[in-house]
PDB file of C-alpha atoms in Angstrom:
ATOM      1  CA  MET A   1      96.741 102.444 100.534  1.00 41.00           C
ATOM      2  CA  LEU A   2      94.661 105.308  99.933  1.00 42.00           C
ATOM      3  CA  ASN A   3      90.870 104.565  99.405  1.00 40.00           C
ATOM      4  CA  LYS A   4      87.950 106.450  97.900  1.00 39.00           C
ATOM      5  CA  GLN A   5      86.566 107.540 101.439  1.00 37.00           C
ATOM      6  CA  SER A   6      89.790 109.906 101.345  1.00 36.00           C
ATOM      7  CA  LEU A   7      88.993 110.979  97.838  1.00 34.00           C
ATOM      8  CA  THR A   8      85.296 112.042  99.228  1.00 37.00           C
ATOM      9  CA  VAL A   9      86.335 113.864 102.301  1.00 33.00           C
ATOM     10  CA  ALA A  10      88.846 115.623 100.325  1.00 36.00           C
ATOM     11  CA  ILE A  11      86.579 116.850  97.769  1.00 37.00           C
ATOM     12  CA  VAL A  12      84.047 117.737 100.615  1.00 38.00           C
ATOM     13  CA  SER A  13      86.925 119.683 102.538  1.00 34.00           C
ATOM     14  CA  VAL A  14      87.466 121.597  99.126  1.00 34.00           C
ATOM     15  CA  LEU A  15      84.276 122.280  98.629  1.00 33.00           C
ATOM     16  CA  CYS A  16      83.696 123.902 101.989  1.00 34.00           C
ATOM     17  CA  CYS A  17      86.295 126.233 101.249  1.00 33.00           C
ATOM     18  CA  ALA A  18      84.000 127.748  98.553  1.00 34.00           C
ATOM     19  CA  VAL A  19      82.928 131.591  98.849  1.00 35.00           C
ATOM     20  CA  VAL A  20      79.758 131.265 100.708  1.00 40.00           C
ATOM     21  CA  GLN A  21      76.692 133.149  99.314  1.00 44.00           C
ATOM     22  CA  VAL A  22      75.263 134.278 102.752  1.00 41.00           C
ATOM     23  CA  ASP A  23      78.869 136.339 103.747  1.00 39.00           C
ATOM     24  CA  GLY A  24      78.432 138.689 101.021  1.00 40.00           C
ATOM     25  CA  ALA A  25      74.628 139.052 100.675  1.00 41.00           C
ATOM     26  CA  LYS A  26      72.731 142.540 100.844  1.00 43.00           C
ATOM     27  CA  PRO A  27      69.604 143.583 102.206  1.00 43.00           C
ATOM     28  CA  ALA A  28      66.717 142.679  99.582  1.00 43.00           C
ATOM     29  CA  LYS A  29      64.695 145.550  98.002  1.00 49.00           C
ATOM     30  CA  GLY A  30      61.128 145.365  99.105  1.00 48.00           C
ATOM     31  CA  GLY A  31      61.490 144.062 102.873  1.00 52.00           C
ATOM     32  CA  GLY A  32      63.016 141.481 104.450  1.00 59.00           C
ATOM     33  CA  GLY A  33      66.658 143.228 104.893  1.00 75.00           C
ATOM     34  CA  ASN A  34      66.833 142.620 108.520  1.00 91.00           C
ATOM     35  CA  HIS A  35      66.244 139.213 108.412  1.00 93.00           C
ATOM     36  CA  ILE A  36      68.804 138.651 105.678  1.00 93.00           C
ATOM     37  CA  GLN A  37      71.318 140.652 107.995  1.00 94.00           C
ATOM     38  CA  ARG A  38      70.468 138.495 111.095  1.00 96.00           C
ATOM     39  CA  GLY A  39      70.465 135.289 109.080  1.00 96.00           C
ATOM     40  CA  ILE A  40      74.075 136.208 107.728  1.00 95.00           C
ATOM     41  CA  GLN A  41      75.410 136.797 111.510  1.00 96.00           C
ATOM     42  CA  LEU A  42      74.136 133.362 112.237  1.00 97.00           C
ATOM     43  CA  ALA A  43      75.693 131.808 109.295  1.00 96.00           C
ATOM     44  CA  GLN A  44      79.234 133.380 110.096  1.00 96.00           C
ATOM     45  CA  GLU A  45      78.360 131.804 114.077  1.00 97.00           C
ATOM     46  CA  LYS A  46      77.921 128.201 112.347  1.00 96.00           C
ATOM     47  CA  HIS A  47      74.051 128.325 113.509  1.00 97.00           C
ATOM     48  CA  TYR A  48      73.047 127.209 110.146  1.00 98.00           C
ATOM     49  CA  ASP A  49      69.794 126.136 110.517  1.00 97.00           C
ATOM     50  CA  ALA A  50      68.729 129.442 112.416  1.00 97.00           C
ATOM     51  CA  ALA A  51      70.263 131.461 109.571  1.00 97.00           C
ATOM     52  CA  ALA A  52      67.785 129.375 107.448  1.00 98.00           C
ATOM     53  CA  ASP A  53      64.862 130.085 109.390  1.00 97.00           C
ATOM     54  CA  GLU A  54      65.915 133.810 109.244  1.00 97.00           C
ATOM     55  CA  PHE A  55      66.384 133.838 105.490  1.00 97.00           C
ATOM     56  CA  GLY A  56      62.851 131.773 105.008  1.00 97.00           C
ATOM     57  CA  LYS A  57      61.379 135.064 106.807  1.00 96.00           C
ATOM     58  CA  ALA A  58      62.854 137.365 104.565  1.00 96.00           C
ATOM     59  CA  ILE A  59      61.668 135.195 101.491  1.00 97.00           C
ATOM     60  CA  LYS A  60      58.332 135.405 102.808  1.00 96.00           C
ATOM     61  CA  ASP A  61      58.682 139.127 102.973  1.00 94.00           C
ATOM     62  CA  ASN A  62      59.594 139.359  99.509  1.00 95.00           C
ATOM     63  CA  PRO A  63      59.190 135.912  97.658  1.00 96.00           C
ATOM     64  CA  LYS A  64      60.281 137.399  94.208  1.00 96.00           C
ATOM     65  CA  ASP A  65      64.172 138.273  95.266  1.00 95.00           C
ATOM     66  CA  PRO A  66      66.142 135.245  94.182  1.00 96.00           C
ATOM     67  CA  ARG A  67      68.764 136.276  96.515  1.00 94.00           C
ATOM     68  CA  GLY A  68      66.712 134.922  99.889  1.00 95.00           C
ATOM     69  CA  TYR A  69      67.044 131.639  97.988  1.00 98.00           C
ATOM     70  CA  ALA A  70      70.551 131.712  97.505  1.00 97.00           C
ATOM     71  CA  ASN A  71      71.313 132.589 100.862  1.00 97.00           C
ATOM     72  CA  ARG A  72      69.013 130.087 102.275  1.00 98.00           C
ATOM     73  CA  GLY A  73      70.091 127.250  99.973  1.00 98.00           C
ATOM     74  CA  THR A  74      73.944 127.895 101.144  1.00 98.00           C
ATOM     75  CA  ALA A  75      72.564 127.855 104.585  1.00 98.00           C
ATOM     76  CA  TYR A  76      70.896 124.608 104.178  1.00 98.00           C
ATOM     77  CA  ARG A  77      74.176 123.098 102.495  1.00 98.00           C
ATOM     78  CA  GLN A  78      76.552 124.069 105.350  1.00 98.00           C
ATOM     79  CA  GLY A  79      73.704 122.862 107.954  1.00 98.00           C
ATOM     80  CA  ALA A  80      74.101 119.721 105.483  1.00 98.00           C
ATOM     81  CA  ARG A  81      77.944 119.375 105.976  1.00 97.00           C
ATOM     82  CA  THR A  82      77.711 119.915 109.579  1.00 97.00           C
ATOM     83  CA  ALA A  83      75.155 116.793 109.833  1.00 97.00           C
ATOM     84  CA  ILE A  84      77.670 114.820 108.090  1.00 97.00           C
ATOM     85  CA  ALA A  85      80.697 115.504 110.124  1.00 96.00           C
ATOM     86  CA  ALA A  86      77.946 114.816 113.067  1.00 97.00           C
ATOM     87  CA  GLY A  87      77.428 111.377 111.768  1.00 97.00           C
ATOM     88  CA  ASP A  88      73.631 112.136 111.130  1.00 97.00           C
ATOM     89  CA  SER A  89      73.015 111.062 107.309  1.00 96.00           C
ATOM     90  CA  GLU A  90      69.204 111.836 107.446  1.00 96.00           C
ATOM     91  CA  GLY A  91      69.739 115.251 108.529  1.00 97.00           C
ATOM     92  CA  ALA A  92      72.299 115.995 105.686  1.00 97.00           C
ATOM     93  CA  SER A  93      70.126 114.298 103.119  1.00 97.00           C
ATOM     94  CA  THR A  94      66.822 116.751 104.176  1.00 97.00           C
ATOM     95  CA  ARG A  95      69.067 119.689 104.123  1.00 98.00           C
ATOM     96  CA  TYR A  96      70.856 118.670 101.113  1.00 98.00           C
ATOM     97  CA  GLN A  97      67.214 118.262  99.147  1.00 98.00           C
ATOM     98  CA  ALA A  98      66.196 121.456 100.756  1.00 98.00           C
ATOM     99  CA  ALA A  99      69.215 123.413  99.292  1.00 98.00           C
ATOM    100  CA  LEU A 100      68.631 121.834  95.778  1.00 98.00           C
ATOM    101  CA  ALA A 101      65.042 123.215  95.701  1.00 98.00           C
ATOM    102  CA  ASP A 102      66.503 126.667  96.855  1.00 98.00           C
ATOM    103  CA  PHE A 103      68.888 127.026  94.351  1.00 98.00           C
ATOM    104  CA  ALA A 104      66.233 125.769  91.719  1.00 98.00           C
ATOM    105  CA  LYS A 105      63.920 128.814  92.526  1.00 98.00           C
ATOM    106  CA  TYR A 106      67.147 130.581  92.554  1.00 98.00           C
ATOM    107  CA  ILE A 107      67.749 129.702  88.739  1.00 98.00           C
ATOM    108  CA  GLU A 108      64.096 130.259  88.038  1.00 98.00           C
ATOM    109  CA  LEU A 109      63.903 133.872  89.383  1.00 97.00           C
ATOM    110  CA  ALA A 110      67.669 134.634  87.674  1.00 97.00           C
ATOM    111  CA  PRO A 111      67.664 132.437  85.066  1.00 97.00           C
ATOM    112  CA  LYS A 112      71.030 134.310  83.501  1.00 96.00           C
ATOM    113  CA  ASP A 113      72.831 134.786  86.618  1.00 97.00           C
ATOM    114  CA  ALA A 114      75.698 131.783  86.169  1.00 97.00           C
ATOM    115  CA  SER A 115      76.228 131.602  90.168  1.00 97.00           C
ATOM    116  CA  GLY A 116      72.692 129.811  90.478  1.00 97.00           C
ATOM    117  CA  TYR A 117      73.876 127.186  88.302  1.00 98.00           C
ATOM    118  CA  THR A 118      77.037 126.763  90.010  1.00 98.00           C
ATOM    119  CA  GLU A 119      75.473 126.443  93.426  1.00 98.00           C
ATOM    120  CA  HIS A 120      72.788 124.068  92.160  1.00 98.00           C
ATOM    121  CA  GLY A 121      75.991 122.240  90.663  1.00 98.00           C
ATOM    122  CA  GLN A 122      77.928 122.269  93.806  1.00 98.00           C
ATOM    123  CA  THR A 123      75.197 120.912  96.043  1.00 98.00           C
ATOM    124  CA  LEU A 124      74.601 117.839  93.248  1.00 98.00           C
ATOM    125  CA  SER A 125      78.248 117.103  93.317  1.00 98.00           C
ATOM    126  CA  GLU A 126      78.379 116.671  97.327  1.00 97.00           C
ATOM    127  CA  LEU A 127      75.849 114.093  96.449  1.00 97.00           C
ATOM    128  CA  LYS A 128      77.666 112.479  94.092  1.00 97.00           C
ATOM    129  CA  GLN A 129      75.296 113.244  91.287  1.00 98.00           C
ATOM    130  CA  TYR A 130      78.323 114.134  89.015  1.00 98.00           C
ATOM    131  CA  ASP A 131      76.529 113.927  85.661  1.00 98.00           C
ATOM    132  CA  ALA A 132      73.737 116.603  86.455  1.00 98.00           C
ATOM    133  CA  ALA A 133      76.519 118.604  88.369  1.00 98.00           C
ATOM    134  CA  LEU A 134      78.442 118.615  85.063  1.00 98.00           C
ATOM    135  CA  ALA A 135      75.412 119.750  83.153  1.00 98.00           C
ATOM    136  CA  ASP A 136      75.005 122.745  85.770  1.00 98.00           C
ATOM    137  CA  PHE A 137      78.673 123.764  85.706  1.00 98.00           C
ATOM    138  CA  ASN A 138      78.747 123.654  81.836  1.00 98.00           C
ATOM    139  CA  LYS A 139      75.862 125.931  81.678  1.00 98.00           C
ATOM    140  CA  ALA A 140      77.506 128.406  84.246  1.00 98.00           C
ATOM    141  CA  LEU A 141      80.490 128.311  82.377  1.00 98.00           C
ATOM    142  CA  GLU A 142      78.577 129.436  79.242  1.00 98.00           C
ATOM    143  CA  MET A 143      77.613 132.223  80.547  1.00 97.00           C
ATOM    144  CA  LYS A 144      80.745 132.978  82.411  1.00 97.00           C
ATOM    145  CA  PRO A 145      83.730 131.386  80.741  1.00 96.00           C
ATOM    146  CA  ASP A 146      86.607 132.474  83.297  1.00 94.00           C
ATOM    147  CA  ASP A 147      84.934 131.582  86.508  1.00 98.00           C
ATOM    148  CA  LEU A 148      87.577 130.005  88.024  1.00 97.00           C
ATOM    149  CA  ASN A 149      85.632 128.379  91.275  1.00 97.00           C
ATOM    150  CA  THR A 150      83.128 126.877  88.520  1.00 98.00           C
ATOM    151  CA  VAL A 151      85.998 125.500  86.559  1.00 98.00           C
ATOM    152  CA  LYS A 152      87.403 123.924  89.661  1.00 98.00           C
ATOM    153  CA  PHE A 153      84.180 122.479  90.678  1.00 98.00           C
ATOM    154  CA  ARG A 154      83.818 121.153  87.556  1.00 98.00           C
ATOM    155  CA  GLY A 155      87.201 119.436  87.875  1.00 98.00           C
ATOM    156  CA  PHE A 156      85.941 117.521  91.049  1.00 98.00           C
ATOM    157  CA  ALA A 157      82.804 116.367  89.540  1.00 98.00           C
ATOM    158  CA  GLU A 158      85.120 115.120  86.502  1.00 98.00           C
ATOM    159  CA  ILE A 159      87.230 113.277  89.296  1.00 98.00           C
ATOM    160  CA  GLY A 160      83.877 111.603  90.832  1.00 97.00           C
ATOM    161  CA  LEU A 161      83.457 110.490  86.966  1.00 98.00           C
ATOM    162  CA  ASN A 162      86.747 109.144  86.701  1.00 98.00           C
ATOM    163  CA  GLN A 163      87.477 111.456  83.658  1.00 98.00           C
ATOM    164  CA  TRP A 164      90.855 112.133  84.800  1.00 98.00           C
ATOM    165  CA  ASP A 165      92.147 113.785  81.672  1.00 98.00           C
ATOM    166  CA  LYS A 166      89.225 116.711  81.611  1.00 98.00           C
ATOM    167  CA  ALA A 167      89.880 117.173  85.340  1.00 98.00           C
ATOM    168  CA  VAL A 168      93.405 117.760  84.779  1.00 98.00           C
ATOM    169  CA  ALA A 169      92.794 120.351  82.010  1.00 98.00           C
ATOM    170  CA  ASP A 170      90.645 121.863  84.501  1.00 98.00           C
ATOM    171  CA  PHE A 171      92.912 122.264  87.127  1.00 98.00           C
ATOM    172  CA  SER A 172      95.628 123.223  85.185  1.00 98.00           C
ATOM    173  CA  ALA A 173      93.626 126.092  83.728  1.00 98.00           C
ATOM    174  CA  VAL A 174      92.976 127.282  87.208  1.00 98.00           C
ATOM    175  CA  ILE A 175      96.620 126.660  88.580  1.00 98.00           C
ATOM    176  CA  GLN A 176      97.623 128.887  85.125  1.00 97.00           C
ATOM    177  CA  LYS A 177      95.576 132.039  86.670  1.00 97.00           C
ATOM    178  CA  LYS A 178      96.035 131.276  90.411  1.00 96.00           C
ATOM    179  CA  GLN A 179      99.529 129.788  90.742  1.00 95.00           C
ATOM    180  CA  ASP A 180      98.954 129.721  94.476  1.00 93.00           C
ATOM    181  CA  ASP A 181      95.832 127.150  94.317  1.00 97.00           C
ATOM    182  CA  LEU A 182      97.316 124.299  96.368  1.00 97.00           C
ATOM    183  CA  GLN A 183      93.819 122.499  96.455  1.00 97.00           C
ATOM    184  CA  SER A 184      94.110 122.192  92.475  1.00 98.00           C
ATOM    185  CA  TYR A 185      97.684 120.873  92.602  1.00 98.00           C
ATOM    186  CA  ASP A 186      96.565 118.066  95.098  1.00 98.00           C
ATOM    187  CA  ARG A 187      93.325 117.199  93.063  1.00 98.00           C
ATOM    188  CA  ARG A 188      95.444 117.350  89.722  1.00 98.00           C
ATOM    189  CA  ALA A 189      98.237 115.103  91.353  1.00 98.00           C
ATOM    190  CA  LEU A 190      94.884 112.423  91.873  1.00 98.00           C
ATOM    191  CA  ALA A 191      94.100 112.530  88.553  1.00 98.00           C
ATOM    192  CA  TYR A 192      97.805 112.323  87.134  1.00 98.00           C
ATOM    193  CA  ARG A 193      98.120 109.442  89.502  1.00 98.00           C
ATOM    194  CA  SER A 194      95.295 107.778  88.151  1.00 98.00           C
ATOM    195  CA  MET A 195      96.109 108.073  84.845  1.00 98.00           C
ATOM    196  CA  LYS A 196      99.615 106.374  85.620  1.00 98.00           C
ATOM    197  CA  ASN A 197     101.402 109.485  85.167  1.00 98.00           C
ATOM    198  CA  TYR A 198     103.529 109.015  88.186  1.00 98.00           C
ATOM    199  CA  ASP A 199     105.992 111.620  87.537  1.00 98.00           C
ATOM    200  CA  ALA A 200     103.533 114.125  86.891  1.00 98.00           C
ATOM    201  CA  ALA A 201     101.754 113.516  90.041  1.00 98.00           C
ATOM    202  CA  ILE A 202     105.098 113.505  91.943  1.00 98.00           C
ATOM    203  CA  ALA A 203     105.705 117.053  90.846  1.00 98.00           C
ATOM    204  CA  ASP A 204     102.600 118.378  92.090  1.00 98.00           C
ATOM    205  CA  TYR A 205     102.882 116.579  95.503  1.00 98.00           C
ATOM    206  CA  THR A 206     106.552 118.093  95.848  1.00 98.00           C
ATOM    207  CA  PHE A 207     105.321 121.183  94.952  1.00 98.00           C
ATOM    208  CA  LEU A 208     102.811 121.188  97.793  1.00 98.00           C
ATOM    209  CA  ILE A 209     105.438 119.671  99.981  1.00 98.00           C
ATOM    210  CA  THR A 210     107.864 122.532  98.893  1.00 97.00           C
ATOM    211  CA  LYS A 211     105.195 125.129  99.863  1.00 96.00           C
ATOM    212  CA  ASN A 212     104.501 123.503 103.419  1.00 96.00           C
ATOM    213  CA  PRO A 213     107.211 121.039 104.513  1.00 95.00           C
ATOM    214  CA  ASN A 214     104.845 120.142 107.425  1.00 95.00           C
ATOM    215  CA  ASP A 215     101.999 118.951 105.017  1.00 96.00           C
ATOM    216  CA  MET A 216     102.247 115.378 105.850  1.00 97.00           C
ATOM    217  CA  GLU A 217      98.915 114.415 104.091  1.00 97.00           C
ATOM    218  CA  ALA A 218     100.980 115.388 100.655  1.00 98.00           C
ATOM    219  CA  THR A 219     104.130 113.701 101.899  1.00 98.00           C
ATOM    220  CA  THR A 220     101.941 110.438 102.278  1.00 98.00           C
ATOM    221  CA  LYS A 221     100.437 110.849  99.099  1.00 98.00           C
ATOM    222  CA  ARG A 222     103.780 111.158  97.412  1.00 98.00           C
ATOM    223  CA  GLY A 223     105.145 108.305  98.958  1.00 98.00           C
ATOM    224  CA  TYR A 224     102.018 106.232  97.953  1.00 98.00           C
ATOM    225  CA  THR A 225     102.654 107.441  94.421  1.00 98.00           C
ATOM    226  CA  TYR A 226     106.448 106.724  94.600  1.00 98.00           C
ATOM    227  CA  SER A 227     105.406 103.025  95.730  1.00 97.00           C
ATOM    228  CA  LEU A 228     102.963 102.765  92.538  1.00 97.00           C
ATOM    229  CA  ALA A 229     105.929 103.806  90.474  1.00 97.00           C
ATOM    230  CA  GLN A 230     108.117 101.135  91.933  1.00 96.00           C
ATOM    231  CA  GLN A 231     110.227 103.871  93.280  1.00 97.00           C
ATOM    232  CA  TYR A 232     110.601 102.386  96.741  1.00 97.00           C
ATOM    233  CA  GLN A 233     113.371 103.570  98.404  1.00 97.00           C
ATOM    234  CA  ASN A 234     111.544 107.144  97.813  1.00 97.00           C
ATOM    235  CA  ALA A 235     108.377 105.784  99.340  1.00 97.00           C
ATOM    236  CA  ILE A 236     109.920 104.571 102.287  1.00 97.00           C
ATOM    237  CA  ALA A 237     111.815 108.105 102.917  1.00 97.00           C
ATOM    238  CA  ASP A 238     108.589 109.710 102.688  1.00 97.00           C
ATOM    239  CA  TYR A 239     106.542 107.109 104.769  1.00 97.00           C
ATOM    240  CA  GLN A 240     109.413 107.347 107.477  1.00 97.00           C
ATOM    241  CA  ALA A 241     109.289 111.214 107.454  1.00 97.00           C
ATOM    242  CA  VAL A 242     105.111 110.977 108.361  1.00 97.00           C
ATOM    243  CA  ILE A 243     105.788 108.263 110.899  1.00 97.00           C
ATOM    244  CA  LYS A 244     108.240 110.561 112.663  1.00 96.00           C
ATOM    245  CA  VAL A 245     105.999 113.240 113.235  1.00 96.00           C
ATOM    246  CA  ASN A 246     102.967 110.778 113.995  1.00 95.00           C
ATOM    247  CA  PRO A 247     104.461 107.149 115.204  1.00 95.00           C
ATOM    248  CA  GLN A 248     100.630 106.172 115.762  1.00 95.00           C
ATOM    249  CA  ASP A 249     100.011 106.184 112.184  1.00 95.00           C
ATOM    250  CA  ASN A 250      99.203 102.564 111.395  1.00 95.00           C
ATOM    251  CA  ASP A 251      97.994 103.006 107.927  1.00 96.00           C
ATOM    252  CA  THR A 252     101.665 104.882 106.753  1.00 96.00           C
ATOM    253  CA  PHE A 253     103.310 102.122 108.795  1.00 96.00           C
ATOM    254  CA  GLN A 254     101.526  99.391 107.099  1.00 96.00           C
ATOM    255  CA  ARG A 255     102.418 101.095 103.548  1.00 96.00           C
ATOM    256  CA  MET A 256     106.314 101.555 104.501  1.00 96.00           C
ATOM    257  CA  GLN A 257     106.196  97.683 105.464  1.00 96.00           C
ATOM    258  CA  TYR A 258     105.011  96.928 102.077  1.00 96.00           C
ATOM    259  CA  ALA A 259     107.510  99.438 100.192  1.00 96.00           C
ATOM    260  CA  GLN A 260     110.224  97.632 102.490  1.00 96.00           C
ATOM    261  CA  SER A 261     109.164  94.297 101.200  1.00 95.00           C
ATOM    262  CA  MET A 262     108.785  95.274  97.495  1.00 95.00           C
ATOM    263  CA  LEU A 263     112.355  96.771  97.614  1.00 95.00           C
ATOM    264  CA  ALA A 264     113.983  93.675  99.535  1.00 94.00           C
ATOM    265  CA  ALA A 265     112.162  91.301  96.593  1.00 93.00           C
ATOM    266  CA  LYS A 266     113.357  93.672  93.603  1.00 90.00           C
ATOM    267  CA  ASN A 267     117.049  93.924  94.937  1.00 89.00           C
ATOM    268  CA  ALA A 268     117.230  90.317  96.062  1.00 87.00           C
ATOM    269  CA  SER A 269     119.716  88.313  93.672  1.00 59.00           C
ATOM    270  CA  PRO A 270     118.610  85.334  91.616  1.00 63.00           C
ATOM    271  CA  SER A 271     118.580  82.060  93.091  1.00 54.00           C
ATOM    272  CA  PRO A 272     121.438  79.990  91.247  1.00 54.00           C
ATOM    273  CA  THR A 273     120.186  77.642  88.796  1.00 56.00           C
ATOM    274  CA  PRO A 274     120.479  73.785  90.498  1.00 53.00           C
ATOM    275  CA  PRO A 275     123.103  71.929  88.983  1.00 52.00           C
ATOM    276  CA  ILE A 276     122.164  68.573  86.872  1.00 48.00           C
ATOM    277  CA  ALA A 277     122.761  65.437  88.952  1.00 44.00           C
ATOM    278  CA  SER A 278     125.445  63.610  88.006  1.00 44.00           C
ATOM    279  CA  PRO A 279     124.507  60.001  87.077  1.00 47.00           C
ATOM    280  CA  THR A 280     125.605  57.287  89.550  1.00 42.00           C
ATOM    281  CA  PRO A 281     127.970  54.400  88.756  1.00 44.00           C
ATOM    282  CA  GLU A 282     125.008  52.352  88.442  1.00 44.00           C
ATOM    283  CA  GLU A 283     123.530  54.526  85.993  1.00 42.00           C
ATOM    284  CA  LYS A 284     126.557  54.518  84.035  1.00 44.00           C
ATOM    285  CA  LYS A 285     126.683  50.790  83.312  1.00 47.00           C
ATOM    286  CA  GLY A 286     125.599  49.475  79.900  1.00 49.00           C
ATOM    287  CA  LEU A 287     123.030  46.732  78.999  1.00 45.00           C
ATOM    288  CA  MET A 288     125.717  44.125  78.468  1.00 49.00           C
ATOM    289  CA  ASP A 289     127.282  45.176  81.970  1.00 51.00           C
ATOM    290  CA  LYS A 290     124.183  44.239  83.929  1.00 49.00           C
ATOM    291  CA  ILE A 291     123.980  40.552  82.055  1.00 51.00           C
ATOM    292  CA  SER A 292     125.525  38.188  84.572  1.00 54.00           C
ATOM    293  CA  PRO A 293     126.351  34.570  83.958  1.00 59.00           C
ATOM    294  CA  LEU A 294     123.391  33.434  86.294  1.00 57.00           C
ATOM    295  CA  TYR A 295     121.233  35.398  83.873  1.00 58.00           C
ATOM    296  CA  VAL A 296     122.683  33.392  81.105  1.00 55.00           C
ATOM    297  CA  GLY A 297     121.982  29.876  82.585  1.00 62.00           C
ATOM    298  CA  ILE A 298     118.416  30.637  83.527  1.00 65.00           C
ATOM    299  CA  GLY A 299     117.793  31.848  79.866  1.00 63.00           C
ATOM    300  CA  VAL A 300     119.459  28.619  78.145  1.00 58.00           C
ATOM    301  CA  VAL A 301     117.415  26.333  80.584  1.00 61.00           C
ATOM    302  CA  ALA A 302     114.189  27.964  79.748  1.00 65.00           C
ATOM    303  CA  LEU A 303     114.858  27.436  75.785  1.00 66.00           C
ATOM    304  CA  LEU A 304     115.361  23.850  76.530  1.00 65.00           C
ATOM    305  CA  ILE A 305     112.381  23.188  78.555  1.00 69.00           C
ATOM    306  CA  ILE A 306     110.562  25.154  75.609  1.00 67.00           C
ATOM    307  CA  ALA A 307     111.638  23.035  72.799  1.00 62.00           C
ATOM    308  CA  VAL A 308     110.926  19.687  74.740  1.00 61.00           C
ATOM    309  CA  ILE A 309     107.300  20.605  75.415  1.00 62.00           C
ATOM    310  CA  VAL A 310     107.116  21.610  71.475  1.00 54.00           C
ATOM    311  CA  ARG A 311     108.236  18.168  70.587  1.00 59.00           C
ATOM    312  CA  LEU A 312     105.904  16.160  72.762  1.00 57.00           C
ATOM    313  CA  LEU A 313     102.987  18.422  71.414  1.00 54.00           C
ATOM    314  CA  THR A 314     103.750  17.443  67.764  1.00 52.00           C
ATOM    315  CA  ARG A 315     104.628  13.715  68.358  1.00 55.00           C
ATOM    316  CA  GLY A 316     102.286  11.130  66.348  1.00 49.00           C
ATOM    317  CA  LYS A 317     101.135  13.596  63.730  1.00 45.00           C
ATOM    318  CA  ALA A 318     100.929  12.888  60.009  1.00 44.00           C
ATOM    319  CA  GLU A 319     103.429  14.757  57.719  1.00 41.00           C
ATOM    320  CA  PRO A 320     101.695  16.692  55.137  1.00 42.00           C
ATOM    321  CA  SER A 321     101.688  15.241  51.727  1.00 41.00           C
ATOM    322  CA  SER A 322     103.395  16.924  48.888  1.00 39.00           C
ATOM    323  CA  HIS A 323     100.882  18.651  46.398  1.00 38.00           C
ATOM    324  CA  ARG A 324     103.353  18.572  43.638  1.00 36.00           C
ATOM    325  CA  ILE A 325     102.393  17.060  40.104  1.00 30.00           C
ATOM    326  CA  ARG A 326     104.499  14.018  39.033  1.00 35.00           C
TER     327      ARG A 326
END
């Protein structure tokens, strides 16, 4: 079955698709412009630590420019993601904390810039600090209500908090204005499925498959949702399509086996009620039929013996006198 790890990976992969601050940065006024341009180039080449160093030099030249902190924070966060992919959890944690500090400084220097709260909240969300992230996203949306990226990020945080109905509302708001935002369909489907609204989840997964018939991830998720809805035949068809593309997908193969076993149990005819056993000829006999002449003779002899014994015990005793008045 689909697990929480796959959910976390999905969230991170979506967040990585956000517009990176460093890509659109402009040279800062008052110095540091060359360092910023060099930092942007290094970030585009995915040398995030080196980019952070360049942005740090720009900050040193102009410590009051919030863009330097925004750019370096973004480079740190991208470096953290790279560290996670490499299995370096300690390095990722260090870079995430540095990113949070830079975005906090960004907010301090530009408190009316909604993007500072969005960037800070996005970093918190990747650290699974969802409550704090929600506070940042809500603050950003107070300043800029139509920022669809922030609405989407808030939806991710709501998923992290199992606030499925709120997540559906946010992803629906994004989809309404960006009908080609496939990531929002995928996350909304997860929220629907978690609410046991299987038909709505299946509709979203079907939309994704229609847009990209080779999307085996969406096909697997739809198959799983079919299985939860006890539509096992449809689930099996989806799993078979995935296995055809990737015969080594053991997880999907096991899901298919489960769906097949459940379908077989569902279609199995109920076992007939066992017949009540007929009584044997011996059981049909009445009590009198079971009393043989031998039993009668034994009973008579026993009664005679009892009478003799009683007579012997009472011989020689005086008869009781009458108390009647004459």
